[in-house]
Tab-separated table of C-alpha atoms in Angstrom:
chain	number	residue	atom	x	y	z
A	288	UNK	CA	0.000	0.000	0.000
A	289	UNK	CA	1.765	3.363	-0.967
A	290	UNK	CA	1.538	6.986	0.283
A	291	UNK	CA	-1.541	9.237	-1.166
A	292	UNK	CA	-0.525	12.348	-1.759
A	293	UNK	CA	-3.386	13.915	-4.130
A	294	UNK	CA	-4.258	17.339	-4.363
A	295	UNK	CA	-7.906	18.608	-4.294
A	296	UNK	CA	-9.822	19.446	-7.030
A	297	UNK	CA	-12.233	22.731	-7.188
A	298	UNK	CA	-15.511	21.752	-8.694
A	299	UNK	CA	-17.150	23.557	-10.754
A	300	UNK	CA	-21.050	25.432	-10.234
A	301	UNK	CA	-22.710	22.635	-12.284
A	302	UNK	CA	-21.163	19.566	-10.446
A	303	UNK	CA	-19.038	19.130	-13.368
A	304	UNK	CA	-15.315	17.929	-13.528
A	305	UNK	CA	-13.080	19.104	-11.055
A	306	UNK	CA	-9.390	20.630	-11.916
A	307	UNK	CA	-6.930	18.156	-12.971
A	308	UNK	CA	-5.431	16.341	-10.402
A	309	UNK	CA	-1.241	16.146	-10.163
A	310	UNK	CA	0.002	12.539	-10.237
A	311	UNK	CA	0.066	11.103	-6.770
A	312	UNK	CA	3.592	11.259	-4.710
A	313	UNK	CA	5.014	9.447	-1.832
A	314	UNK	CA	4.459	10.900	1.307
A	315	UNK	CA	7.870	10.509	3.450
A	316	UNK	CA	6.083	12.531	6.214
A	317	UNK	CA	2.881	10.721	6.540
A	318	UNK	CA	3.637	7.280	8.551
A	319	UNK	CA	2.205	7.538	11.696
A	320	UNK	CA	3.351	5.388	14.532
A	321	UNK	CA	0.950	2.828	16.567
A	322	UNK	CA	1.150	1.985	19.915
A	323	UNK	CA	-0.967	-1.605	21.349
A	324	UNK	CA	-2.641	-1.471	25.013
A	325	UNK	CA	-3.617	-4.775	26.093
A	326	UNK	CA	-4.853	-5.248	29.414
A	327	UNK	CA	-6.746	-8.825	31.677
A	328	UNK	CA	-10.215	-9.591	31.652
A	329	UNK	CA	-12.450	-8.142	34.213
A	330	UNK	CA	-14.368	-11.139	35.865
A	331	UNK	CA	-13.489	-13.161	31.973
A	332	UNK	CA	-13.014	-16.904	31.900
A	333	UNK	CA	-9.362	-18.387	31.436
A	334	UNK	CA	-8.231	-17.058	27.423
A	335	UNK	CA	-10.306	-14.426	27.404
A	336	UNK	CA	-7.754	-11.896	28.681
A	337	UNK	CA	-5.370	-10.389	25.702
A	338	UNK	CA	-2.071	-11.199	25.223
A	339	UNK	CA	0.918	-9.305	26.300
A	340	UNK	CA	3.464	-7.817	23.756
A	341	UNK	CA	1.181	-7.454	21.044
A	342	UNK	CA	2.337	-6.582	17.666
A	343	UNK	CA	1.976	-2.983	16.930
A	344	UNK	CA	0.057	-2.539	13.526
A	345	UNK	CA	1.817	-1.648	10.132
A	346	UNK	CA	2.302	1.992	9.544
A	347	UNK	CA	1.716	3.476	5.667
A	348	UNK	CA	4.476	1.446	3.734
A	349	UNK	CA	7.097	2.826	1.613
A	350	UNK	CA	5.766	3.386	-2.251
A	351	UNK	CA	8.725	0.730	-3.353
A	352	UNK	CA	7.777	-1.892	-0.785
A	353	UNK	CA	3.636	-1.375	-1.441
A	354	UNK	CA	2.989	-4.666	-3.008
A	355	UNK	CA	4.448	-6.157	-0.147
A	356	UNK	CA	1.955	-4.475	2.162
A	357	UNK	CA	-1.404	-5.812	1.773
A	358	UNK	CA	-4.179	-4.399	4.095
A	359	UNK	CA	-5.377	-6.162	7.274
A	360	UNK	CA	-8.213	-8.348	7.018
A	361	UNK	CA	-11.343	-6.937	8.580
A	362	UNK	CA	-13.160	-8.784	11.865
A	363	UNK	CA	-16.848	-9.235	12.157
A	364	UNK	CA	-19.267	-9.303	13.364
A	365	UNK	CA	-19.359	-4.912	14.259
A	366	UNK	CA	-18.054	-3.520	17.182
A	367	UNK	CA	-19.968	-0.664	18.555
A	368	UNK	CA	-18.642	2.258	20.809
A	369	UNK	CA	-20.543	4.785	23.081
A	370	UNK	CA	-20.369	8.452	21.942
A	371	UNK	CA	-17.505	8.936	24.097
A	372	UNK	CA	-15.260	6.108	23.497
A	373	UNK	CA	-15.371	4.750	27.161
A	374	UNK	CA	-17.163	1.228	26.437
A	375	UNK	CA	-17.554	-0.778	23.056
A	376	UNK	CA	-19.524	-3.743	22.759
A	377	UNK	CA	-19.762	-6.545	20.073
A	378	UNK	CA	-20.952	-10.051	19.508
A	379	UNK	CA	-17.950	-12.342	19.236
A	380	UNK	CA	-18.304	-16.372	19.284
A	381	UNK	CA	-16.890	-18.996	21.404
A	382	UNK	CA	-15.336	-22.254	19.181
A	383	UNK	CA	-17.732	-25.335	19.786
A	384	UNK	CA	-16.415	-28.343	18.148
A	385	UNK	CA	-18.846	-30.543	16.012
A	386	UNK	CA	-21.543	-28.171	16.501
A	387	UNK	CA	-22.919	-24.214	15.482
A	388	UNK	CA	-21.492	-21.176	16.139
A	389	UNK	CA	-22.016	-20.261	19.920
A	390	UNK	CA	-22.414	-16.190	19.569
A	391	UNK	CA	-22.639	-13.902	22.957
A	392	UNK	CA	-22.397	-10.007	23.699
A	393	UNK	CA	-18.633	-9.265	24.941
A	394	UNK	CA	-18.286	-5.683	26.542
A	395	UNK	CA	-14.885	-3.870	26.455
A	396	UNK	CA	-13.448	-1.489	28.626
A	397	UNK	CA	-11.549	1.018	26.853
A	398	UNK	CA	-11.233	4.560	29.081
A	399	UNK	CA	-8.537	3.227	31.603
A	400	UNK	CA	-4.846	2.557	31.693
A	401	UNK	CA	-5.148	-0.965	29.887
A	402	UNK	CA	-8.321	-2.159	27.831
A	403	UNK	CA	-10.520	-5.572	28.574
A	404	UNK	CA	-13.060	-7.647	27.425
A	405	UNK	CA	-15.621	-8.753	29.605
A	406	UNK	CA	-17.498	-11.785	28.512
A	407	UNK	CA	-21.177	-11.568	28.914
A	408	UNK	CA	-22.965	-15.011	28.296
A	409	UNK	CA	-26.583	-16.287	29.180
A	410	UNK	CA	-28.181	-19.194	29.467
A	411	UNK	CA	-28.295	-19.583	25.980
A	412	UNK	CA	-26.399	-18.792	22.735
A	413	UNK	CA	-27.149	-15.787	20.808
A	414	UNK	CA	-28.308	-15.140	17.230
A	415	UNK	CA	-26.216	-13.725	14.767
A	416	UNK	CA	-28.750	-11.208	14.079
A	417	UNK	CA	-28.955	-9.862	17.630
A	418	UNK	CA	-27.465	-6.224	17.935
A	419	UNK	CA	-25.769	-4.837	21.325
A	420	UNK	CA	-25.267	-1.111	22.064
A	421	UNK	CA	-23.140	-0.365	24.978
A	422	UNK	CA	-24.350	2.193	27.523
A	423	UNK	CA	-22.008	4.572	29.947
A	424	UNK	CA	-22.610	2.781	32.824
A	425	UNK	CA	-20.734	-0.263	31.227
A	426	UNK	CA	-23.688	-2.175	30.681
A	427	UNK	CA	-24.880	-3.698	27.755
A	428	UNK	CA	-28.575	-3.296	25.767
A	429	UNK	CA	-29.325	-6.548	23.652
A	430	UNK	CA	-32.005	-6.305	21.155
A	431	UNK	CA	-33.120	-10.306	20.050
A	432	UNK	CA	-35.584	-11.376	17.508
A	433	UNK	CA	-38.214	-13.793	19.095
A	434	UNK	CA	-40.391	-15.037	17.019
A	435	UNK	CA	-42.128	-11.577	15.566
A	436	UNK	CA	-41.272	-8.967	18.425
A	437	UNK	CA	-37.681	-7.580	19.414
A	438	UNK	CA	-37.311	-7.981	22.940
A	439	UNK	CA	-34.788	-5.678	25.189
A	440	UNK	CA	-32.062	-6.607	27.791
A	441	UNK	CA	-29.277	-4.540	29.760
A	442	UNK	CA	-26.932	-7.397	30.414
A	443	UNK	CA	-23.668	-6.596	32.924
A	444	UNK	CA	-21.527	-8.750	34.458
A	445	UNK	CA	-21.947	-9.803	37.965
A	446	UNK	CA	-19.230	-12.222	39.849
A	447	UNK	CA	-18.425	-14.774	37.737
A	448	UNK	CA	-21.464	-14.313	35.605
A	449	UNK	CA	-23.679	-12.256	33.713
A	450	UNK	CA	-27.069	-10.250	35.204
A	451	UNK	CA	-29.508	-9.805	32.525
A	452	UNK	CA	-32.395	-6.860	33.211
A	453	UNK	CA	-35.754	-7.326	30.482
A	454	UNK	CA	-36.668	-3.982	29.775
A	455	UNK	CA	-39.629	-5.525	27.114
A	456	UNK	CA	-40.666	-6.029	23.630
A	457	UNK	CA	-41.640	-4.363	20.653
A	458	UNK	CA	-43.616	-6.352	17.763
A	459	UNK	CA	-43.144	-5.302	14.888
A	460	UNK	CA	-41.183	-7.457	11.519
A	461	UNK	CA	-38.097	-4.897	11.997
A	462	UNK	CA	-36.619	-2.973	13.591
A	463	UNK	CA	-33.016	-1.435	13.911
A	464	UNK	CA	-31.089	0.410	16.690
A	465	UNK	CA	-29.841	3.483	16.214
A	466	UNK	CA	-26.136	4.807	17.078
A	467	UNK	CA	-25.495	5.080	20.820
A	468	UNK	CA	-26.894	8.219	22.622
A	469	UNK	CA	-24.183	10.981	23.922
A	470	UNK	CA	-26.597	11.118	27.105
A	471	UNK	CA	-24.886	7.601	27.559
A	472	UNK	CA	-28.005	6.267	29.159
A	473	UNK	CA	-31.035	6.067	26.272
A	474	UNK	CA	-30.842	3.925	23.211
A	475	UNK	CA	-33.470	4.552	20.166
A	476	UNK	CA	-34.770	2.482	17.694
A	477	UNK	CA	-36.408	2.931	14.108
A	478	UNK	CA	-39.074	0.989	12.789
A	479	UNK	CA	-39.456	1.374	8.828
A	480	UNK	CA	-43.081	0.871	7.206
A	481	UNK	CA	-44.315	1.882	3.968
A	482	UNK	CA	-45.531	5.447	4.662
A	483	UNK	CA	-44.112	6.222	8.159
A	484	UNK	CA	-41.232	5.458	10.449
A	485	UNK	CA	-41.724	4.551	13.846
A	486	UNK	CA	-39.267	6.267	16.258
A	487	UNK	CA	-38.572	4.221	19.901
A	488	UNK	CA	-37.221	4.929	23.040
A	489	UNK	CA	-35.965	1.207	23.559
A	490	UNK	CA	-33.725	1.883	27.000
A	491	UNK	CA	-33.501	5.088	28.798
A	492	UNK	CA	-37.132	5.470	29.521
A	493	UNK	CA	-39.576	5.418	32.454
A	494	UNK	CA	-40.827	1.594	32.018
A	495	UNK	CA	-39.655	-0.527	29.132
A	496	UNK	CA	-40.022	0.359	25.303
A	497	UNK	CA	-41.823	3.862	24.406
A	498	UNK	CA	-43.279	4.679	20.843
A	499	UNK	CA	-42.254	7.951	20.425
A	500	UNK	CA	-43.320	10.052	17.199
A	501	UNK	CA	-44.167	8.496	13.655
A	502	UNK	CA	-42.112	10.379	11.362
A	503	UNK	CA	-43.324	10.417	8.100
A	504	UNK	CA	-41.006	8.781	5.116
A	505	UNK	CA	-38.767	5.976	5.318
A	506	UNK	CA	-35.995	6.937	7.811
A	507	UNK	CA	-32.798	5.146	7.698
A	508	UNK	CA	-28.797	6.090	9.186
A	509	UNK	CA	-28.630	8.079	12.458
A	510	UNK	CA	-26.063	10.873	13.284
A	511	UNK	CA	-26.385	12.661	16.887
A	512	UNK	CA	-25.954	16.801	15.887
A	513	UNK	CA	-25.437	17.379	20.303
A	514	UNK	CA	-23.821	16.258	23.241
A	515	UNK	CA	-27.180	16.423	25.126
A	516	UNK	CA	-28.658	13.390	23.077
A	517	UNK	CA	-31.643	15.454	21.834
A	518	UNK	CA	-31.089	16.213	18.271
A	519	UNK	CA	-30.893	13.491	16.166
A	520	UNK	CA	-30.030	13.322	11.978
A	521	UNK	CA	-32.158	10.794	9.581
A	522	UNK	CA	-32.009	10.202	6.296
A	523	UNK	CA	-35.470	10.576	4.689
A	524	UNK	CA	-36.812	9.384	1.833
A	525	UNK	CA	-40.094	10.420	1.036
A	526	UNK	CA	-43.300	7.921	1.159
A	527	UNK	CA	-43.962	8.205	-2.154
A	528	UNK	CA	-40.291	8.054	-3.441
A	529	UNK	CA	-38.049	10.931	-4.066
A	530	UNK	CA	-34.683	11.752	-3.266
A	531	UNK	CA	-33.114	11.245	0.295
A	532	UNK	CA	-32.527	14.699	2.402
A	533	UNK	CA	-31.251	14.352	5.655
A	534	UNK	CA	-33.827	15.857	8.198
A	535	UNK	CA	-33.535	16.851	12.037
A	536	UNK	CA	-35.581	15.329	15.057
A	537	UNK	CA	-35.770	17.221	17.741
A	538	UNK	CA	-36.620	15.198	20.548
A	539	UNK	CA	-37.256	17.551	23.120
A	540	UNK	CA	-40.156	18.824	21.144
A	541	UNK	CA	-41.723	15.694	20.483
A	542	UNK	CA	-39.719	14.636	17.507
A	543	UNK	CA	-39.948	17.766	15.721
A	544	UNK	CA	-38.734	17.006	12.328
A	545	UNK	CA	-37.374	19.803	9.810
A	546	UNK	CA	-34.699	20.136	7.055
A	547	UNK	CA	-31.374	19.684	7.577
A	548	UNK	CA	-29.163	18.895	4.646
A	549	UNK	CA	-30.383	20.236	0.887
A	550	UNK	CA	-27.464	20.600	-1.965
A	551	UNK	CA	-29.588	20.360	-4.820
A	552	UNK	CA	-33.252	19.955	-5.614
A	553	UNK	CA	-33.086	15.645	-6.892
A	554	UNK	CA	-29.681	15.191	-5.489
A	555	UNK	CA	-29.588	12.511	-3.041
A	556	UNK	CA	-28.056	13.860	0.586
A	557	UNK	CA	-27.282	11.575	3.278
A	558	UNK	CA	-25.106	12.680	6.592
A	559	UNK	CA	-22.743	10.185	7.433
A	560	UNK	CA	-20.781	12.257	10.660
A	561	UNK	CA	-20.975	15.339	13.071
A	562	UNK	CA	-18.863	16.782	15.326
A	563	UNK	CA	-21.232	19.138	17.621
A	564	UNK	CA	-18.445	20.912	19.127
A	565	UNK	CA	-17.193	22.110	15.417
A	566	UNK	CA	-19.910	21.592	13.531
A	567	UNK	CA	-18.406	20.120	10.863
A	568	UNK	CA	-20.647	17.309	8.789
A	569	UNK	CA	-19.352	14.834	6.817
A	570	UNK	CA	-22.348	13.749	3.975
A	571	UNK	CA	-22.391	11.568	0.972
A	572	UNK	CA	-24.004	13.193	-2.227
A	573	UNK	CA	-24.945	12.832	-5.652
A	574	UNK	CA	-25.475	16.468	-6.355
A	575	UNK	CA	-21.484	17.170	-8.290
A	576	UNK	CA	-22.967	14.020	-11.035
A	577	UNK	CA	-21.912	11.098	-9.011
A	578	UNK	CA	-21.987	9.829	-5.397
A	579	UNK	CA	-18.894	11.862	-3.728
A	580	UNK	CA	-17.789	12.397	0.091
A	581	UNK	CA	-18.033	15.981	1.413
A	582	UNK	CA	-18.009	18.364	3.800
A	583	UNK	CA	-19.803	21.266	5.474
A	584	UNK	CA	-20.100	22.908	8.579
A	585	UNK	CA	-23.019	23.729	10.662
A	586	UNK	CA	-24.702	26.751	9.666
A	587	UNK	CA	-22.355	27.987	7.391
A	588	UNK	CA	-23.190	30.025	3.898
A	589	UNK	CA	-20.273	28.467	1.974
A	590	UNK	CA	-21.058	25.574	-0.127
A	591	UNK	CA	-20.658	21.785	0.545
A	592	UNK	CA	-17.119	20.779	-1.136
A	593	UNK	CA	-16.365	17.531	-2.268
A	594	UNK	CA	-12.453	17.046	-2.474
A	595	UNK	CA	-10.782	14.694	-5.091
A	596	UNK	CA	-8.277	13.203	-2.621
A	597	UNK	CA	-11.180	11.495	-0.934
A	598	UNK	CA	-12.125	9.858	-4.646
A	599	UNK	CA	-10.528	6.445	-5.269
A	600	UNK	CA	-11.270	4.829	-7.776
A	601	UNK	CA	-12.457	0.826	-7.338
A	602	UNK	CA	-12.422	1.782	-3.114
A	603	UNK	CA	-15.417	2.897	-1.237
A	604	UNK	CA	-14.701	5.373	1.331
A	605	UNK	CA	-16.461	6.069	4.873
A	606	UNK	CA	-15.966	7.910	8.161
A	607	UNK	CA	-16.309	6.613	11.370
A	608	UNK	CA	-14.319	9.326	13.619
A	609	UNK	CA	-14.082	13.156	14.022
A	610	UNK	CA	-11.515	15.013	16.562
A	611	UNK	CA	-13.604	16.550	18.880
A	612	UNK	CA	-13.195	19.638	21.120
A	613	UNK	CA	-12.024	21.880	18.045
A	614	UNK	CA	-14.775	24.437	19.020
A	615	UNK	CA	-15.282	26.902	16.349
A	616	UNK	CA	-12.520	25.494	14.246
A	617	UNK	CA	-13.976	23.024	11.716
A	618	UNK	CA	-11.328	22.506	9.077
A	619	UNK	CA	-8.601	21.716	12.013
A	620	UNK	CA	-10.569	18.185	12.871
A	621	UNK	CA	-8.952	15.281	12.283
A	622	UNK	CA	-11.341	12.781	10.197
A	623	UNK	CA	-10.826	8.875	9.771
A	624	UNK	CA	-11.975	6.922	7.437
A	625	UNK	CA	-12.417	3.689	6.725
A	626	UNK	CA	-11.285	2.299	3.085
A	627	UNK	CA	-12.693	-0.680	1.603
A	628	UNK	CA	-11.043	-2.088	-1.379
A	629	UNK	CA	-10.218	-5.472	-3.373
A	630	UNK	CA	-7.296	-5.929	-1.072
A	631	UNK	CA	-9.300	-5.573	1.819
A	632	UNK	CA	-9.597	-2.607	4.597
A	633	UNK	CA	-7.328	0.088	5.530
A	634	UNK	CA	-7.512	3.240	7.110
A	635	UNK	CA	-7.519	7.095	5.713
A	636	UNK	CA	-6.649	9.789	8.097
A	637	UNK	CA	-7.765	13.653	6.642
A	638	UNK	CA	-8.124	17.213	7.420
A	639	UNK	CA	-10.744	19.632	5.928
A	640	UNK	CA	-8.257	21.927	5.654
A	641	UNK	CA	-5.568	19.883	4.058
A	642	UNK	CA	-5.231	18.535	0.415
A	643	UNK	CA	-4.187	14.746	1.112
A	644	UNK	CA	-5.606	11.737	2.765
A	645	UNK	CA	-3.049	9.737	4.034
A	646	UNK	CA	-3.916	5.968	4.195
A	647	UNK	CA	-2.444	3.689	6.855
A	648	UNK	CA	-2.497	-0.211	7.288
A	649	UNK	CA	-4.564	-1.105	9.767
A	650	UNK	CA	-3.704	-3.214	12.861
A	651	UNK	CA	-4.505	-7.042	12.232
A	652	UNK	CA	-7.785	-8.118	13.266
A	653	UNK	CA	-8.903	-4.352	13.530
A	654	UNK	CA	-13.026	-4.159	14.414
A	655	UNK	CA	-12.990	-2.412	10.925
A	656	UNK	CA	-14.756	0.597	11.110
A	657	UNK	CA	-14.248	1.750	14.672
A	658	UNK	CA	-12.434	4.146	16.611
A	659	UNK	CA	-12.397	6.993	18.428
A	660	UNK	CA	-10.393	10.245	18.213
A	661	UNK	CA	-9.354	11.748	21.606
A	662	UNK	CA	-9.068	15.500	21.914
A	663	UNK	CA	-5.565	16.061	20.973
A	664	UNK	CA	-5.578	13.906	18.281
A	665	UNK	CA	-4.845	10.132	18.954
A	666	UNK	CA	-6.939	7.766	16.970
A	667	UNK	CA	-7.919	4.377	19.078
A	668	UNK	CA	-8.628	1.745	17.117
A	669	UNK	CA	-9.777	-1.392	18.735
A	670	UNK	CA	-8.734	-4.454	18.028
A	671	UNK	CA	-8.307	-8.381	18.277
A	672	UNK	CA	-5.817	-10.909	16.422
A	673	UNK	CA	-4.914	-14.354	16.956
A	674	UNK	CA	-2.585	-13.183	19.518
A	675	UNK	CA	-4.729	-10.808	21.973
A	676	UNK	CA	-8.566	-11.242	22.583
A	677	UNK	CA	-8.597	-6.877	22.936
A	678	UNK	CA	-6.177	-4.591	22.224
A	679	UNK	CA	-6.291	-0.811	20.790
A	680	UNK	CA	-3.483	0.872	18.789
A	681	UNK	CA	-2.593	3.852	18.637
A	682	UNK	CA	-2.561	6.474	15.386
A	683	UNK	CA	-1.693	10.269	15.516
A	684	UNK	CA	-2.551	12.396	12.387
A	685	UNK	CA	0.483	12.760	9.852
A	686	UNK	CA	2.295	16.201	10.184
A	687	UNK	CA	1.092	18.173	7.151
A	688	UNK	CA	2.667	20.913	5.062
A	689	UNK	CA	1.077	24.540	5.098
A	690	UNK	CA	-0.715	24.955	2.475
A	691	UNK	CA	0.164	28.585	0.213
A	692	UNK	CA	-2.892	30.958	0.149
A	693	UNK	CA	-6.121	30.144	1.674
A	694	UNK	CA	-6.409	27.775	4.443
A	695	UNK	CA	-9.715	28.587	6.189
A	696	UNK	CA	-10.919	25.467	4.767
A	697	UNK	CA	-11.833	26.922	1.056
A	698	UNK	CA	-10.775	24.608	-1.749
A	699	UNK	CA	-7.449	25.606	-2.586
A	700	UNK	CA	-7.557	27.661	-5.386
A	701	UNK	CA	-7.227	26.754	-8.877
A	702	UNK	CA	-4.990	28.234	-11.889
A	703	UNK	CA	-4.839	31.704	-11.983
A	704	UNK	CA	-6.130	31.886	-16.087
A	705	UNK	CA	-9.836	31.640	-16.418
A	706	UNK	CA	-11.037	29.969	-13.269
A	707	UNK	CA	-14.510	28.845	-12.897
A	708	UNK	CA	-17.251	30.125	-11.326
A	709	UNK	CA	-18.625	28.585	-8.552
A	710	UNK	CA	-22.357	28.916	-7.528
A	711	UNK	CA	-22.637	29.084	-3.706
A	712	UNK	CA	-24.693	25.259	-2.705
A	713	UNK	CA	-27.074	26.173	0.433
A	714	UNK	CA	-26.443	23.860	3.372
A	715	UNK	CA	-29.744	23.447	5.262
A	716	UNK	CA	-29.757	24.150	8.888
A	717	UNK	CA	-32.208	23.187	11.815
A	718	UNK	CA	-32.771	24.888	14.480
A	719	UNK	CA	-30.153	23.594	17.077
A	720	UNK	CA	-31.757	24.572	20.551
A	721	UNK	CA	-29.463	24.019	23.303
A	722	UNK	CA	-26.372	24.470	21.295
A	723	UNK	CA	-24.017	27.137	22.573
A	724	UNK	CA	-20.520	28.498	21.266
A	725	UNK	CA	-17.942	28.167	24.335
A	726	UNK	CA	-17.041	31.233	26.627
């Protein structure tokens, strides 16, 4: 895998094709270093604790040693973290010989000096369908499919085994849960019908499941716009078809739903990240011709820009993490992203304000598409190999040449001789109650 090292390009008013893009360069400065934490199980059976001395992953490889370098193979079934980073949770299976896989929820502990797994099985083996949502408190939600209703559990360990808490049911044929809550405590739910989308309250509440709103559209995706857990980002796509905006729910006002996101009349607008304490959004568009990654910010009057380093050709290309605590300074956040191609999955590490996405290997056995970004800039990515049962390395953001001219997080400006014009995109904005700008 070689450096990337490719400028943006400015698009034009139109969506057309962006400025030519120089050929890409090795990028000497951009390999980042990783450090492993492994740490024992808390209350876990014998071989459930990680192994010490595990191997740090691969940083970006040299451009003449890339073939060499192939990226790490991705581990499944997901691995979900709360808001802040403090807990993750997954299903993960235990080996039974002769017989089916034996799945149960394992929680990990990731805030303190070393992180753990906890194993957290019941009486019986779970389904591979069941999701888990970790909570702040370091207990688990389950949701299970029984029969046609989802039914609810806060599981947590207790001695030398696990406490399970039935919150209830919902019956309904689906039903998905959404991202964890910042509030650490609630967990929500979406229920997609023809016309409608039921919104639940499945944990958090006074007694068990509570219907909240039915919003109208088919809702899908989730993206939490405070710190508060009250404003929540869906994207919508009308009842009787249409293209997908991404809307605002309000949940302090009885899931008050308004516009959020709107770059062109039939273009197709999902969000796929926020950072409250920036504002920046990361969305996914087909308003330049083609589906492209972007950014805004919160409020803003410039346009949404879509920058040609984060095209590649053949990959997809996703975030999972922004660098929080950048308060008013949107372009300084640190975004990763995760990068899925033929090879398998790697990571991309990017600023707004800079023109290259440098792409690292990720460790072995990396829970691909998690992580967390603390406030000065360290990228945890957890982890599990053949040789530790929980680990999380360490990334810091590549060092980054200034940029000459503009760096307020404009597009970089193109050729002096006849640039294009470039008509301003509006980027919708609900109204954020509760959201305040620091002292």
């Amino acid at each position: 895998m070689t450096a990337c090292a490719i400028e943006d390009g400015t698009m034009t008013g139109d969506g057309g094709s962006a400025e030519p893009e120089p050929e890409p360069e090795p990028d000497p400065g951009g390999r980042a270093e990783a450090v492993t934490e492994t740490g024992p199980a808390e209350g876990a059976p014998a071989g459930s604790a990680p192994a010490e001395d595990a191997p740090a992953p691969e940083a970006l490889a040299p451009a003449a040693a890339a073939e060499a370098h192939s990226p790490a193979e991705t581990v499944l079934p997901a691995f979900t973290l709360t808001a802040d980073g403090a807990y993750g949770a997954r299903l993960t299976a235990a080996p039974v010989p002769g017989a089916d896989t034996a799945w149960y929820a394992e929680r990990w502990t990731l805030d303190g000096p070393e992180p753990y797994a906890v194993p957290l099985p019941t009486d019986q083996p779970e389904e591979a369908e069941a999701q888990v949502v970790p909570l702040a408190d370091g207990r688990v939600l389950i949701r299970r499919r029984v029969a046609e209703r989802h039914t609810f559990s806060l599981l947590y360990p207790t001695g030398p085994g696990t406490g399970e808490l039935l919150l209830g049911a919902v019956e309904r044929d689906a039903l998905t849960l959404l991202p964890p809550s910042p509030d650490g405590v609630s967990a929500y739910a979406l229920a997609v019908g023809a016309y409608s989308t039921e919104l639940w309250r499945v944990a958090g509440g006074a007694s068990g499941p509570e219907h909240l709103a039915d919003l109208p559209g088919r809702c899908s995706g989730g993206v939490w716009l405070d710190r508060a857990g009250r404003l929540l980002a869906l994207d919508r796509e009308p009842a009787g078809g249409g293209p997908v905006k991404s809307v605002a729910v309000d949940l302090g006002r009885g899931a008050e739903m308004t516009p959020l996101l709107q770059i062109a009349p039939e273009s197709d607008d999902r969000l796929l990240l926020a950072d409250p304490d920036s504002g920046l959004l990361l969305i996914r568009s087909d308003a330049p011709g083609h589906d492209r990654l972007g950014w805004g910010v919160l409020g803003s009057c410039l346009p949404v820009r879509f920058p040609e380093c984060l095209r590649l050709p053949g990959c997809s290309v996703e975030p999972f993490a922004v660098q929080p605590g950048q308060m008013l300074m949107p372009e300084s956040c640190a975004v990763a992203l995760r990068i899925d191609g033929a090879a398998g999955s790697w990571i991309g590490l990017w600023r707004p304000s800079g023109r290259r996405l440098h792409q690292l290997a990720a460790p072995g056995g990396w829970l691909a598409g998690s992580g967390v970004w603390s406030r000065d800039g360290v990228l945890k990515l957890p982890y599990a190999d053949g040789d530790t049962a929980c680990a999380v390395a360490l990334l810091e953001m590549p060092e980054e040449a200034e940029c000459a001219g503009d760096v307020s997080g404009r597009q970089p400006s193109a050729p002096s001789m006849n640039p294009p014009v470039c008509t301003p995109v509006p980027l919708g904005q609900a109204p954020l109650v509760g959201r305040t700008t620091p002292d």
